[in-house]
Amino acid sequence: MRLITHNMLQCHVKGCNTNNFPLELSEIEYELQETEFNPQFLRNFVPKLEWDALVRTAMKLGITTLPDKLPDTPIQEIDEKFLKDLHRVLLETHIQQGRMTCPNCQHVYPIKDGIPNMLLNENEV
Amino acid sequence: MSRPEHLAPPEIAKLLNLPPNTTCYILDIGCGSGLSGEIIEEEGHVWVGMDIAPSMLIEVALECEVEGDLFLQDIGQGMAFRPGTFDGAISISVLQWLCNADHSSHNPKSRLTRFFSTLYSSLRRGARAIFQFYPENDAQCELIMNVAMRCGFEGGLLIDYPNSKKAKKYYLCLFAGSQAGKVEMPKALGEDEREVEDDVDDEPSQVAYSNERIKDRRKNSSKQRRKSVKDKDWVIHKKEVARLRGQNNVPADSKYTARNRKPRF
C-alpha cells in the first residue's frame, strides 16, 4: 500500500465517526519502488491531501524530506523539487508489513504482503 | 471464449467519462486479479483495488506486480475512505454478489445500503461509478437501483444488446451529484439495431446480420436464367412426332415457328 492511499484511509467501524483519521502505523516494513513521475497528477492531488497527517506518517517511517507546511504558492506554480519529494513519499513508498490502528476505536488493521486487511467483525458492522 | 471474468470491457473506461489528459484516482471494486485495473493503468490513471478473495489478491500482488494498491475488503461492510477521495469507480461482475446472503448475519438490503452510502461519500462530487453486473432477475435490479437512489446517486441502468442473450450486458451508471445541470446518460450499445432487425431476427447478437446468402442465390438465378423447355427445337420435334402419327392438321415449319407474338395492347 502506498502512502497516498494511506492518507485517504479512515476507520470504517460502525459508529466510529470522529477522530478516525489517520490510522496509526506501527511495526512497519516498507520498500521503495520506482514509478513514473507525473507532476500534473500530483498538482491535482495536493488539495485532497491531509498535509499534517502525511507529514506525521512520513516522520514515523523516518522520512523527513517533507516541509511541515504546504508551500503558500498556488498549486500550478509549486516547484518541481517539492513535487519530486512528494512523489517519492506518496507513490514510491510501499508499506509491505505492519499494522494500522484506529486512533478512536483501537481497531487494528493488519497489513500483509502490502495488502491491508480491512475486514471487520460482525459486531463492528 | 465468453467468460466475462477474463475480459474487462474496455467501454467501461469510456462510460466513466473522465476529463481527457488528466490522471485520475480511480477505485476498482472487486478487482479480482486486476484485469480492469490494467485497463485503467493503460489509460494512465492511478487506481486502488479491493476484493474479498485473499487468494486472488496475493496472487496478483506477488506475481503480476500491478501498479494499484490492493485491499482485502468486504464491500458490504462499507468503504474506509475519506470523503471526496476518488474521481471515479468501476466494478465488474460484483454487484450481484451483494444480493446474496452468505451468512446468517447478512441482510442484502442493509449491506447494499452500507456499500452505496460509503461509496457515495468517498467519491468526488460529479464523479461517476460504473458497475457491470449480472442480475438474476428484475427484482434484484430494482432493489439495487432503489438503494443506490436512496443513497443520493443519480443515474440509471444501461443495457447493451438488450435483445441478445449472449451479448446482453447490464451497466449501472451512477453519478455522485452532477457537475452542472442535467447529466446525460451514456448510450447503450446495440439498441438501435432493434428497429432495423425486429422483423428479421428476434435475437440480434454482436455478430452483424448479413444477407449474403440470399443475395448469392439471386445472383446465380439471374446469371444463368432458366431456359424455357418449350423452345424452337422442342416445337419442331413435337410437330415431327405428330406428322409421323398421321395427324394431318400440323402446320408447316417456317422461320416463324415457335416465335413469340409481338406484344399487343
Short mmCIF file of C-alpha atoms in Angstrom, two decimals:
data_model
loop_
_atom_site.label_atom_id
_atom_site.label_comp_id
_atom_site.label_asym_id
_atom_site.label_seq_id
_atom_site.Cartn_x
_atom_site.Cartn_y
_atom_site.Cartn_z
CA MET A 1 0.00 0.00 0.00
CA ARG A 2 1.34 3.40 -0.95
CA LEU A 3 1.25 6.35 1.39
CA ILE A 4 -1.08 8.21 -0.97
CA THR A 5 -3.73 5.62 -0.21
CA HIS A 6 -2.95 5.62 3.49
CA ASN A 7 -3.65 9.33 3.50
CA MET A 8 -7.13 8.59 2.16
CA LEU A 9 -7.96 5.83 4.61
CA GLN A 10 -10.08 6.19 7.68
CA CYS A 11 -11.60 3.71 10.08
CA HIS A 12 -14.98 2.37 8.94
CA VAL A 13 -16.12 0.55 12.04
CA LYS A 14 -19.76 1.34 12.70
CA GLY A 15 -20.20 4.34 14.95
CA CYS A 16 -16.53 5.30 14.73
CA ASN A 17 -17.09 8.61 13.00
CA THR A 18 -14.88 11.11 14.77
CA ASN A 19 -11.15 11.16 15.22
CA ASN A 20 -10.87 8.10 12.96
CA PHE A 21 -8.10 9.51 10.80
CA PRO A 22 -5.24 8.90 10.18
CA LEU A 23 -4.81 5.26 11.02
CA GLU A 24 -1.74 4.95 13.21
CA LEU A 25 1.05 2.91 11.63
CA SER A 26 3.14 0.56 13.72
CA GLU A 27 5.67 -2.26 13.21
CA ILE A 28 6.10 -1.08 9.64
CA GLU A 29 8.31 -2.55 6.95
CA TYR A 30 8.37 -0.56 3.77
CA GLU A 31 10.20 -0.55 0.47
CA LEU A 32 10.72 1.88 -2.36
CA GLN A 33 9.54 1.04 -5.87
CA GLU A 34 10.22 3.49 -8.64
CA THR A 35 7.34 4.72 -10.74
CA GLU A 36 6.86 7.35 -13.37
CA PHE A 37 6.83 10.95 -12.16
CA ASN A 38 3.58 12.69 -13.03
CA PRO A 39 3.64 16.35 -11.88
CA GLN A 40 0.14 17.11 -13.23
CA PHE A 41 -1.44 14.35 -11.15
CA LEU A 42 0.37 15.47 -8.02
CA ARG A 43 -0.66 19.08 -8.52
CA ASN A 44 -4.29 18.00 -8.79
CA PHE A 45 -3.95 15.76 -5.78
CA VAL A 46 -2.35 18.16 -3.33
CA PRO A 47 -5.66 19.80 -2.32
CA LYS A 48 -7.07 16.38 -1.42
CA LEU A 49 -4.22 15.56 0.96
CA GLU A 50 -4.35 15.98 4.70
CA TRP A 51 -0.91 17.52 4.93
CA ASP A 52 -0.32 17.26 8.68
CA ALA A 53 -1.31 13.60 8.72
CA LEU A 54 1.00 12.88 5.80
CA VAL A 55 3.96 14.60 7.42
CA ARG A 56 3.38 12.79 10.71
CA THR A 57 3.09 9.43 8.98
CA ALA A 58 6.20 10.06 6.94
CA MET A 59 8.10 11.03 10.10
CA LYS A 60 7.11 7.75 11.62
CA LEU A 61 8.73 5.92 8.74
CA GLY A 62 11.82 8.09 9.10
CA ILE A 63 11.18 10.20 6.03
CA THR A 64 11.94 13.84 6.67
CA THR A 65 12.01 15.33 3.18
CA LEU A 66 8.61 16.96 3.50
CA PRO A 67 8.17 20.50 4.88
CA ASP A 68 5.90 20.98 7.90
CA LYS A 69 3.62 23.29 5.98
CA LEU A 70 2.41 23.24 2.42
CA PRO A 71 4.06 25.98 0.34
CA ASP A 72 1.84 29.05 0.04
CA THR A 73 2.31 29.35 -3.71
CA PRO A 74 -0.63 28.50 -5.98
CA ILE A 75 -0.79 24.84 -6.94
CA GLN A 76 0.19 25.35 -10.56
CA GLU A 77 3.42 27.13 -9.52
CA ILE A 78 4.69 24.64 -6.96
CA ASP A 79 8.30 23.91 -7.82
CA GLU A 80 9.50 20.66 -9.33
CA LYS A 81 11.77 19.72 -6.45
CA PHE A 82 8.93 19.77 -3.95
CA LEU A 83 6.81 17.65 -6.29
CA LYS A 84 9.67 15.16 -6.75
CA ASP A 85 9.97 14.74 -2.97
CA LEU A 86 6.22 14.38 -2.71
CA HIS A 87 6.19 11.81 -5.50
CA ARG A 88 8.79 9.79 -3.67
CA VAL A 89 6.78 9.77 -0.46
CA LEU A 90 3.30 9.35 -1.90
CA LEU A 91 3.73 6.99 -4.81
CA GLU A 92 7.02 5.16 -4.36
CA THR A 93 6.87 4.28 -0.69
CA HIS A 94 5.08 0.96 -0.36
CA ILE A 95 4.18 -0.35 3.08
CA GLN A 96 4.73 -4.10 2.99
CA GLN A 97 4.08 -5.35 6.53
CA GLY A 98 2.68 -3.76 9.63
CA ARG A 99 -0.41 -2.71 11.50
CA MET A 100 -2.76 0.23 11.28
CA THR A 101 -4.63 1.21 14.41
CA CYS A 102 -7.64 3.45 14.56
CA PRO A 103 -6.90 6.32 16.97
CA ASN A 104 -10.53 6.32 18.15
CA CYS A 105 -11.77 2.74 18.50
CA GLN A 106 -8.36 1.00 18.52
CA HIS A 107 -9.39 -1.42 15.77
CA VAL A 108 -6.26 -2.99 14.25
CA TYR A 109 -6.00 -3.46 10.50
CA PRO A 110 -3.08 -5.75 9.75
CA ILE A 111 -1.04 -5.28 6.55
CA LYS A 112 0.41 -8.40 4.97
CA ASP A 113 2.38 -8.57 1.71
CA GLY A 114 1.38 -4.99 1.04
CA ILE A 115 -2.34 -5.76 1.32
CA PRO A 116 -4.24 -4.25 4.25
CA ASN A 117 -6.92 -6.44 5.69
CA MET A 118 -9.95 -4.19 6.07
CA LEU A 119 -12.42 -6.90 7.08
CA LEU A 120 -14.47 -6.14 10.16
CA ASN A 121 -16.03 -8.40 12.73
CA GLU A 122 -19.76 -8.87 12.66
CA ASN A 123 -20.37 -6.71 15.70
CA GLU A 124 -18.46 -3.83 14.12
CA VAL A 125 -20.70 -3.50 11.07
CA MET B 1 -14.43 -17.73 -25.13
CA SER B 2 -17.15 -15.80 -23.45
CA ARG B 3 -16.03 -15.81 -19.87
CA PRO B 4 -16.63 -12.26 -18.73
CA GLU B 5 -14.17 -12.50 -15.89
CA HIS B 6 -11.39 -12.89 -18.44
CA LEU B 7 -12.32 -9.84 -20.42
CA ALA B 8 -12.54 -6.45 -18.88
CA PRO B 9 -14.83 -4.48 -21.16
CA PRO B 10 -12.86 -1.52 -22.48
CA GLU B 11 -16.04 0.50 -22.89
CA ILE B 12 -16.19 0.83 -19.13
CA ALA B 13 -13.39 3.36 -19.31
CA LYS B 14 -15.45 5.30 -21.82
CA LEU B 15 -18.53 5.26 -19.59
CA LEU B 16 -16.56 6.82 -16.74
CA ASN B 17 -16.28 10.00 -18.80
CA LEU B 18 -13.10 11.20 -17.14
CA PRO B 19 -11.60 14.51 -18.19
CA PRO B 20 -9.13 13.92 -21.04
CA ASN B 21 -5.38 14.10 -20.45
CA THR B 22 -5.61 14.19 -16.70
CA THR B 23 -4.54 11.46 -14.36
CA CYS B 24 -7.34 10.46 -12.07
CA TYR B 25 -7.62 8.46 -8.88
CA ILE B 26 -9.94 5.51 -9.55
CA LEU B 27 -11.45 2.85 -7.32
CA ASP B 28 -11.84 -0.68 -8.67
CA ILE B 29 -14.41 -2.55 -6.60
CA GLY B 30 -13.96 -6.29 -6.74
CA CYS B 31 -10.73 -6.05 -8.69
CA GLY B 32 -10.04 -9.79 -8.57
CA SER B 33 -6.87 -10.44 -10.47
CA GLY B 34 -6.59 -6.82 -11.52
CA LEU B 35 -7.70 -7.06 -15.16
CA SER B 36 -9.80 -3.95 -15.12
CA GLY B 37 -7.04 -2.25 -13.20
CA GLU B 38 -4.73 -2.90 -16.11
CA ILE B 39 -7.12 -1.09 -18.42
CA ILE B 40 -7.22 1.86 -16.06
CA GLU B 41 -3.46 1.79 -15.93
CA GLU B 42 -3.23 1.87 -19.71
CA GLU B 43 -5.36 4.98 -19.69
CA GLY B 44 -2.76 6.49 -17.39
CA HIS B 45 -4.76 6.65 -14.17
CA VAL B 46 -3.81 5.73 -10.64
CA TRP B 47 -6.07 3.14 -9.08
CA VAL B 48 -6.94 1.38 -5.86
CA GLY B 49 -8.48 -2.06 -5.92
CA MET B 50 -10.37 -4.09 -3.39
CA ASP B 51 -11.58 -7.66 -3.29
CA ILE B 52 -12.87 -10.11 -0.75
CA ALA B 53 -10.83 -13.05 -2.03
CA PRO B 54 -7.38 -13.02 -0.43
CA SER B 55 -6.06 -15.73 -2.73
CA MET B 56 -6.66 -13.57 -5.80
CA LEU B 57 -5.08 -10.53 -4.22
CA ILE B 58 -1.96 -12.29 -3.02
CA GLU B 59 -1.51 -13.92 -6.39
CA VAL B 60 -1.76 -10.56 -8.09
CA ALA B 61 0.37 -8.70 -5.64
CA LEU B 62 3.16 -11.24 -5.67
CA GLU B 63 3.23 -12.26 -9.29
CA CYS B 64 1.81 -9.61 -11.54
CA GLU B 65 3.34 -6.51 -9.99
CA VAL B 66 0.34 -4.29 -10.55
CA GLU B 67 0.62 -0.57 -10.01
CA GLY B 68 -2.52 -0.16 -7.92
CA ASP B 69 -2.92 -0.54 -4.20
CA LEU B 70 -4.87 -3.58 -3.11
CA PHE B 71 -7.21 -4.04 -0.18
CA LEU B 72 -8.79 -7.09 1.35
CA GLN B 73 -12.27 -5.82 1.97
CA ASP B 74 -15.89 -6.87 2.09
CA ILE B 75 -17.70 -4.12 0.24
CA GLY B 76 -20.91 -4.95 2.12
CA GLN B 77 -19.13 -3.60 5.20
CA GLY B 78 -18.55 -0.27 3.54
CA MET B 79 -15.51 1.64 2.29
CA ALA B 80 -12.93 3.16 4.54
CA PHE B 81 -12.04 6.24 2.54
CA ARG B 82 -12.18 9.90 3.31
CA PRO B 83 -14.91 11.91 1.59
CA GLY B 84 -14.18 13.02 -1.95
CA THR B 85 -11.23 10.70 -2.46
CA PHE B 86 -11.96 9.21 -5.87
CA ASP B 87 -12.56 10.66 -9.32
CA GLY B 88 -14.47 7.57 -10.39
CA ALA B 89 -15.24 3.99 -9.52
CA ILE B 90 -15.67 0.87 -11.59
CA SER B 91 -16.77 -2.61 -10.74
CA ILE B 92 -17.12 -5.62 -12.97
CA SER B 93 -19.38 -8.53 -12.16
CA VAL B 94 -19.58 -7.82 -8.44
CA LEU B 95 -22.83 -6.14 -7.56
CA GLN B 96 -24.96 -9.28 -7.86
CA TRP B 97 -22.99 -10.93 -5.04
CA LEU B 98 -24.17 -8.25 -2.65
CA CYS B 99 -27.70 -9.55 -3.16
CA ASN B 100 -26.71 -12.91 -1.68
CA ALA B 101 -26.92 -13.65 1.98
CA ASP B 102 -23.97 -16.00 2.53
CA HIS B 103 -24.12 -15.66 6.25
CA SER B 104 -26.90 -15.59 8.81
CA SER B 105 -25.98 -12.05 9.76
CA HIS B 106 -26.09 -10.84 6.15
CA ASN B 107 -29.00 -8.74 5.08
CA PRO B 108 -28.65 -7.84 1.38
CA LYS B 109 -30.52 -4.59 1.67
CA SER B 110 -28.56 -3.23 4.60
CA ARG B 111 -25.29 -4.38 3.01
CA LEU B 112 -26.20 -2.62 -0.23
CA THR B 113 -27.15 0.49 1.69
CA ARG B 114 -23.88 0.47 3.60
CA PHE B 115 -21.96 -0.06 0.37
CA PHE B 116 -23.65 2.66 -1.65
CA SER B 117 -23.70 5.24 1.12
CA THR B 118 -19.99 4.86 1.91
CA LEU B 119 -19.18 4.80 -1.80
CA TYR B 120 -21.17 7.96 -2.34
CA SER B 121 -19.22 9.82 0.28
CA SER B 122 -15.84 8.59 -0.94
CA LEU B 123 -16.50 9.91 -4.46
CA ARG B 124 -15.76 13.44 -5.56
CA ARG B 125 -18.89 15.44 -6.45
CA GLY B 126 -19.61 14.84 -10.11
CA ALA B 127 -17.69 11.58 -10.22
CA ARG B 128 -19.21 8.54 -11.83
CA ALA B 129 -19.44 4.96 -10.70
CA ILE B 130 -19.94 2.30 -13.33
CA PHE B 131 -20.99 -1.20 -12.37
CA GLN B 132 -21.23 -4.00 -14.83
CA PHE B 133 -23.17 -6.84 -13.26
CA TYR B 134 -25.32 -9.88 -13.88
CA PRO B 135 -28.66 -9.54 -12.12
CA GLU B 136 -30.58 -12.73 -11.51
CA ASN B 137 -33.96 -11.13 -12.09
CA ASP B 138 -35.77 -7.84 -12.31
CA ALA B 139 -36.35 -7.73 -8.59
CA GLN B 140 -32.60 -7.66 -7.99
CA CYS B 141 -32.20 -4.82 -10.47
CA GLU B 142 -34.93 -2.91 -8.75
CA LEU B 143 -33.50 -3.45 -5.30
CA ILE B 144 -30.04 -2.30 -6.35
CA MET B 145 -31.40 0.76 -8.14
CA ASN B 146 -33.65 1.73 -5.25
CA VAL B 147 -30.88 1.53 -2.69
CA ALA B 148 -28.49 3.48 -4.91
CA MET B 149 -31.01 6.26 -5.47
CA ARG B 150 -31.80 6.46 -1.78
CA CYS B 151 -28.10 6.89 -1.02
CA GLY B 152 -28.06 10.01 -3.17
CA PHE B 153 -26.84 8.72 -6.51
CA GLU B 154 -28.35 9.80 -9.79
CA GLY B 155 -28.24 7.75 -12.93
CA GLY B 156 -29.73 4.59 -14.23
CA LEU B 157 -29.42 1.22 -15.82
CA LEU B 158 -27.86 0.77 -19.21
CA ILE B 159 -28.41 -2.42 -21.16
CA ASP B 160 -26.15 -3.24 -24.08
CA TYR B 161 -27.62 -5.52 -26.74
CA PRO B 162 -30.96 -5.87 -24.91
CA ASN B 163 -32.26 -8.45 -27.35
CA SER B 164 -29.35 -10.81 -27.26
CA LYS B 165 -28.92 -13.50 -24.67
CA LYS B 166 -25.16 -13.73 -25.02
CA ALA B 167 -24.07 -10.19 -25.65
CA LYS B 168 -26.55 -8.60 -23.24
CA LYS B 169 -24.78 -6.58 -20.57
CA TYR B 170 -26.09 -4.61 -17.64
CA TYR B 171 -24.34 -1.42 -16.62
CA LEU B 172 -25.42 0.59 -13.66
CA CYS B 173 -24.23 4.16 -14.23
CA LEU B 174 -24.34 6.27 -11.13
CA PHE B 175 -23.44 9.93 -10.73
CA ALA B 176 -22.42 11.22 -7.35
CA GLY B 177 -24.07 14.58 -7.77
CA SER B 178 -23.90 16.36 -11.09
CA GLN B 179 -21.34 18.96 -12.04
CA ALA B 180 -23.59 21.29 -13.95
CA GLY B 181 -27.22 21.00 -14.91
CA LYS B 182 -28.54 17.76 -16.20
CA VAL B 183 -26.29 14.79 -16.76
CA GLU B 184 -26.82 12.88 -19.90
CA MET B 185 -26.95 9.14 -19.66
CA PRO B 186 -24.44 7.43 -21.91
CA LYS B 187 -25.97 5.46 -24.75
CA ALA B 188 -26.18 1.70 -24.68
CA LEU B 189 -24.68 -0.35 -27.45
CA GLY B 190 -26.82 -2.40 -29.77
CA GLU B 191 -30.08 -0.64 -29.06
CA ASP B 192 -30.59 0.94 -32.48
CA GLU B 193 -30.35 -2.37 -34.25
CA ARG B 194 -33.61 -3.28 -32.73
CA GLU B 195 -35.84 -1.33 -35.10
CA VAL B 196 -34.00 -2.50 -38.16
CA GLU B 197 -33.83 -6.12 -37.30
CA ASP B 198 -37.02 -6.61 -35.42
CA ASP B 199 -38.78 -8.39 -38.24
CA VAL B 200 -35.73 -10.27 -39.43
CA ASP B 201 -34.41 -11.74 -36.23
CA ASP B 202 -35.68 -11.65 -32.70
CA GLU B 203 -32.20 -12.14 -31.29
CA PRO B 204 -29.65 -9.80 -32.78
CA SER B 205 -26.25 -10.65 -31.40
CA GLN B 206 -22.91 -8.98 -31.63
CA VAL B 207 -22.34 -10.66 -34.95
CA ALA B 208 -23.57 -8.40 -37.70
CA TYR B 209 -26.52 -9.68 -39.65
CA SER B 210 -25.64 -10.46 -43.24
CA ASN B 211 -27.88 -11.48 -46.11
CA GLU B 212 -25.04 -12.59 -48.31
CA ARG B 213 -26.50 -15.98 -48.96
CA ILE B 214 -29.81 -14.67 -50.12
CA LYS B 215 -28.12 -12.24 -52.43
CA ASP B 216 -25.95 -15.04 -53.69
CA ARG B 217 -28.85 -17.16 -54.70
CA ARG B 218 -30.44 -14.25 -56.51
CA LYS B 219 -27.24 -13.51 -58.36
CA ASN B 220 -26.95 -17.08 -59.60
CA SER B 221 -30.50 -17.20 -60.84
CA SER B 222 -30.15 -14.01 -62.83
CA LYS B 223 -26.89 -15.13 -64.38
CA GLN B 224 -27.95 -18.45 -65.81
CA ARG B 225 -31.62 -17.70 -66.38
CA ARG B 226 -33.54 -20.92 -66.70
CA LYS B 227 -34.02 -21.73 -70.35
CA SER B 228 -37.55 -22.35 -71.44
CA VAL B 229 -38.19 -26.02 -72.16
CA LYS B 230 -40.55 -25.17 -74.98
CA ASP B 231 -38.05 -23.67 -77.37
CA LYS B 232 -37.95 -23.93 -81.16
CA ASP B 233 -36.30 -27.37 -81.19
CA TRP B 234 -38.95 -28.73 -78.87
CA VAL B 235 -41.81 -27.39 -81.02
CA ILE B 236 -40.28 -28.78 -84.21
CA HIS B 237 -39.79 -32.15 -82.54
CA LYS B 238 -43.41 -32.23 -81.42
CA LYS B 239 -44.69 -31.39 -84.89
CA GLU B 240 -42.49 -34.09 -86.38
CA VAL B 241 -43.94 -36.65 -83.99
CA ALA B 242 -47.49 -35.53 -84.83
CA ARG B 243 -46.82 -35.90 -88.56
CA LEU B 244 -45.40 -39.40 -88.02
CA ARG B 245 -48.57 -40.33 -86.20
CA GLY B 246 -50.51 -39.28 -89.26
CA GLN B 247 -52.17 -36.16 -87.92
CA ASN B 248 -52.99 -34.01 -90.90
CA ASN B 249 -53.60 -30.56 -89.41
CA VAL B 250 -49.96 -29.98 -88.44
CA PRO B 251 -48.82 -26.51 -89.62
CA ALA B 252 -45.80 -26.27 -91.87
CA ASP B 253 -42.41 -25.29 -90.37
CA SER B 254 -41.18 -21.79 -91.12
CA LYS B 255 -38.96 -19.07 -89.71
CA TYR B 256 -41.96 -18.02 -87.61
CA THR B 257 -42.22 -21.36 -85.87
CA ALA B 258 -42.11 -21.07 -82.00
CA ARG B 259 -41.66 -17.33 -82.11
CA ASN B 260 -43.39 -15.12 -79.58
CA ARG B 261 -46.15 -12.92 -80.89
CA LYS B 262 -45.39 -9.25 -80.71
CA PRO B 263 -46.96 -7.55 -77.73
CA ARG B 264 -50.39 -6.01 -78.30
CA PHE B 265 -52.19 -3.69 -76.02
#
